[in-house]
Tab-separated table of C-alpha atoms in Angstrom:
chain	number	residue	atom	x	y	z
A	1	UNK	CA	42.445	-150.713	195.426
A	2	UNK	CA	45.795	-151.968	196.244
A	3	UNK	CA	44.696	-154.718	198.031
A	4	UNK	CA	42.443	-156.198	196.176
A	5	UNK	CA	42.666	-159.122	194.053
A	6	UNK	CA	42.766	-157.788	190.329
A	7	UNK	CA	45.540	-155.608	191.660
A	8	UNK	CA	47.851	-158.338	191.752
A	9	UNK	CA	46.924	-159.769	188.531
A	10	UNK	CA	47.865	-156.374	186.750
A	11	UNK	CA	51.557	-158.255	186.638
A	12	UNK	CA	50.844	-161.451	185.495
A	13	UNK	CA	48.644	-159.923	182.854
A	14	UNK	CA	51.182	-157.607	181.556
A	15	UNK	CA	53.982	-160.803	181.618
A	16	UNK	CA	51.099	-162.648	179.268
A	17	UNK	CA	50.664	-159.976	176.799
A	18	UNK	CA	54.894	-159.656	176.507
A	19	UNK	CA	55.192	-163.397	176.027
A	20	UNK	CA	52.126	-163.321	173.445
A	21	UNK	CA	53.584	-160.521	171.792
A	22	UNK	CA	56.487	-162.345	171.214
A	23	UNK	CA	55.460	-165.320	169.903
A	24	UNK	CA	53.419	-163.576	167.545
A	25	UNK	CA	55.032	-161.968	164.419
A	26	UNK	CA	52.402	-159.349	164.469
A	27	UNK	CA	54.218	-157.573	167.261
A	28	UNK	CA	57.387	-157.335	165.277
A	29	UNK	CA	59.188	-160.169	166.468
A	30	UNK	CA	62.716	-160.727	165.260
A	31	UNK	CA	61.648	-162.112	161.802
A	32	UNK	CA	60.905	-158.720	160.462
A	33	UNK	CA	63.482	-156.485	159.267
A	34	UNK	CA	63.519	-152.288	158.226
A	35	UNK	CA	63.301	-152.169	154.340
A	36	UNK	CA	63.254	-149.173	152.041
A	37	UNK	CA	64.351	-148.097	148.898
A	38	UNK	CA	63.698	-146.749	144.956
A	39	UNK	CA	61.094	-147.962	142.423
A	40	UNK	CA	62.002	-147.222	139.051
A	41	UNK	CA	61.079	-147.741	135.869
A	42	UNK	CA	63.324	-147.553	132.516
A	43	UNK	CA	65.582	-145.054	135.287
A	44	UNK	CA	63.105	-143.001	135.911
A	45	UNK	CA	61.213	-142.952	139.579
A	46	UNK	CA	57.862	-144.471	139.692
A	47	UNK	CA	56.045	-141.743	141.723
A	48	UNK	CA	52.447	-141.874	143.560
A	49	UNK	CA	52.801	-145.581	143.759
A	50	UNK	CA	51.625	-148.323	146.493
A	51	UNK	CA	54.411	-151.200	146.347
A	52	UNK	CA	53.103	-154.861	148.297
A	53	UNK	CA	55.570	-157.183	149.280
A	54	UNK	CA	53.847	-159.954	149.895
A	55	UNK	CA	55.215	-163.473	151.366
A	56	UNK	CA	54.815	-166.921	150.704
A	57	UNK	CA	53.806	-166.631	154.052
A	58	UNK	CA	53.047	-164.369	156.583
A	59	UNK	CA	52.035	-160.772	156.689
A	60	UNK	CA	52.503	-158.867	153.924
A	61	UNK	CA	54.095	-155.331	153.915
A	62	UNK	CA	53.457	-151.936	151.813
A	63	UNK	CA	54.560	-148.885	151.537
A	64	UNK	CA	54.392	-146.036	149.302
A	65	UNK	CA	56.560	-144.037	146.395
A	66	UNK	CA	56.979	-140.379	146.980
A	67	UNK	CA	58.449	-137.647	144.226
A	68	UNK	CA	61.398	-139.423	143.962
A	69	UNK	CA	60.498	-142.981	143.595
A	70	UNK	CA	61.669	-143.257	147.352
A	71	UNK	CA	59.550	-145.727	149.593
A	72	UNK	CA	59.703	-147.326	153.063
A	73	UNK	CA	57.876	-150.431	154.002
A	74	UNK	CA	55.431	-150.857	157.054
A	75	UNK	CA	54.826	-153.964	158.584
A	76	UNK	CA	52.048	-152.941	161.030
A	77	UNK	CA	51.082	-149.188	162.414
A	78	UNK	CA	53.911	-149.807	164.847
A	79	UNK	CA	56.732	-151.715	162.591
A	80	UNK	CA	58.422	-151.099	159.232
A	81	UNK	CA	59.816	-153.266	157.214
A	82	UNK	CA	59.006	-157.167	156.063
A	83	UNK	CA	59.307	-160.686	157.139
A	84	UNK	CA	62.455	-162.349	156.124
A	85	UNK	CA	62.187	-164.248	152.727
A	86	UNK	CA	60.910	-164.693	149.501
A	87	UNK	CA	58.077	-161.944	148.765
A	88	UNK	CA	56.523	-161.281	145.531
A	89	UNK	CA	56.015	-157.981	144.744
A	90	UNK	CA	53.398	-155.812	143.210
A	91	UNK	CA	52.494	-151.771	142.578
A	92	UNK	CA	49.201	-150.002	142.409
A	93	UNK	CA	48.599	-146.408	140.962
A	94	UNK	CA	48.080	-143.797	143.980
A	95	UNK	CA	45.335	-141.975	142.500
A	96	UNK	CA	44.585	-140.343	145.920
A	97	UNK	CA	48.446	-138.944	145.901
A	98	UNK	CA	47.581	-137.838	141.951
A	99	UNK	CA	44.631	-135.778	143.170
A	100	UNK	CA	46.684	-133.480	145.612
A	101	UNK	CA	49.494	-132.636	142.856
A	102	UNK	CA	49.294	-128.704	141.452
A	103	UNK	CA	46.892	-128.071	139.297
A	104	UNK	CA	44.568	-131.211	139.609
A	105	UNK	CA	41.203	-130.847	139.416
A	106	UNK	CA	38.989	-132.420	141.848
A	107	UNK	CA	36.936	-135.617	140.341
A	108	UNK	CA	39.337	-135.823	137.344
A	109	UNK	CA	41.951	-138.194	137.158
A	110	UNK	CA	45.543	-136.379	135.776
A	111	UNK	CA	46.934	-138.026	132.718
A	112	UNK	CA	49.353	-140.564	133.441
A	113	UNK	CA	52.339	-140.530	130.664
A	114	UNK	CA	51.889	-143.690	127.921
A	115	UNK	CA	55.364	-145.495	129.813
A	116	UNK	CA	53.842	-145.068	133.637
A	117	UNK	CA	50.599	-146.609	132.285
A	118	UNK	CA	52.517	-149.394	131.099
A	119	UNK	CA	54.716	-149.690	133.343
A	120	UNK	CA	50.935	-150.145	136.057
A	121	UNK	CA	49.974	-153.029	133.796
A	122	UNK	CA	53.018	-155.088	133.752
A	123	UNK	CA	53.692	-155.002	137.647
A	124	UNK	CA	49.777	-154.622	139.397
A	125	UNK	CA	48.590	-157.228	141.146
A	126	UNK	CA	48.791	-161.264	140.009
A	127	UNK	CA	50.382	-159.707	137.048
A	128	UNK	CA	53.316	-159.151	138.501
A	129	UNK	CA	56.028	-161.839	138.557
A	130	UNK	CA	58.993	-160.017	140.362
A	131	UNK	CA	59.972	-161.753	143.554
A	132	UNK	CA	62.562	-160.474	146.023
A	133	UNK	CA	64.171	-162.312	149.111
A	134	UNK	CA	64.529	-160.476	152.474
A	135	UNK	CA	67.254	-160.903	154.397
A	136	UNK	CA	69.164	-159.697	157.295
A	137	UNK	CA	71.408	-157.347	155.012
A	138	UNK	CA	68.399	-155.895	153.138
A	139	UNK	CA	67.935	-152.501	153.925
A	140	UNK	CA	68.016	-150.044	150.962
A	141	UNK	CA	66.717	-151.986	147.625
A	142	UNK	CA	67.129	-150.404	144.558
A	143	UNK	CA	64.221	-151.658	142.528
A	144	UNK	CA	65.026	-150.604	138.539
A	145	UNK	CA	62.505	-152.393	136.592
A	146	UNK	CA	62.395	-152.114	132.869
């Protein structure tokens, strides 16, 4: 109805949500910048991997490995990459990525070589003790942890 009275607050509620979106970083506001990169381990890319950045404060950010240790980080379903500053970071096995590989068999988890399963210990969860700062220059880490 074009005269009516919710008509005319169609604008003023659209101007709210833009100014709320901005002020909250969960719209992607200029504190978050793109980030992706290469998980390795010992040289050799860490495949089928979840990596967490997570900050001291803030949203954290994941994103995950494909067949050539390559990853990009989302921020929320509409923004990737991480807040700026000091994240710690940790990795989680993919088993769901393991299961659609050739040859796997449905139910049973694929052997995971003796250095990958390490490599899952050292750097899941609180375990982890890598930290990495985001900044305005970060764009394509190279992550070679040994």
């Amino acid at each position: 109805m074009p005269g009516s009275f919710f008509h005319g607050l169609r604008p003023l509620a659209a101007s709210a949500v833009a100014i709320a979106c901005a002020l909250l970083t969960g719209c992607g506001g200029g504190n978050v910048v793109a980030v992706s990169g290469t998980l390795t381990y010992k040289g050799q890319p860490v495949t089928n991997a979840i990596i967490h950045f997570v900050p001291e404060t803030g949203r954290p950010s994941m994103g995950e490995t494909d067949a050539s240790g390559r990853f990009t980080l989302t921020y929320d379903p509409q923004t990737k990459g991480a807040e700026l500053g000091k994240h710690r970071v940790f990795v989680m096995h993919n088993a769901a990525a393991d299961a659609n590989l050739p040859g796997a068999v449905p139910g049973v988890a694929p052997k995971m070589s003796s250095e990958m399963g390490e490599f899952f210990k050292k750097y899941s969860g609180d375990k982890s003790t890598v930290t990495v700062t985001v900044d305005k220059s970060t764009g394509d880490l190279k992550l070679d942890w040994d």
